[in-house]
Amino acid sequence: MSDERQTEKTEAARRAALPPAAQRALAEADARRAANPEPERPRELGGRKGLEPVRYGDWEKKGIAIDF
């Protein structure tokens, strides 16, 4: 929990150091993300369970290295 607080403090300090135009842009982006939540993606039929290996670099399945 203290790591989360530290990260929030660091992020707040980093944002405070930005120019006003950048702060406004970040605030607008946060508002857009809050107003438009990401839609639920359809489930893949017959696909691999778990996280997407291309995105997360997980190139093994059941202990065997795989390649596409």
Short mmCIF file of C-alpha atoms in Angstrom, two decimals, residues 53 57-68:
data_model
loop_
_atom_site.label_atom_id
_atom_site.label_comp_id
_atom_site.label_asym_id
_atom_site.label_seq_id
_atom_site.Cartn_x
_atom_site.Cartn_y
_atom_site.Cartn_z
CA PRO A 53 1.58 -13.60 -25.37
CA GLY A 57 6.19 -11.53 -24.05
CA ASP A 58 5.09 -14.92 -22.71
CA TRP A 59 6.50 -17.26 -25.31
CA GLU A 60 6.08 -20.55 -23.48
CA LYS A 61 3.16 -22.87 -23.01
CA LYS A 62 3.25 -25.65 -20.40
CA GLY A 63 6.99 -25.16 -20.01
CA ILE A 64 7.76 -25.47 -23.74
CA ALA A 65 9.00 -22.42 -25.62
CA ILE A 66 6.81 -21.65 -28.62
CA ASP A 67 7.11 -19.36 -31.58
CA PHE A 68 4.45 -18.20 -33.98
#
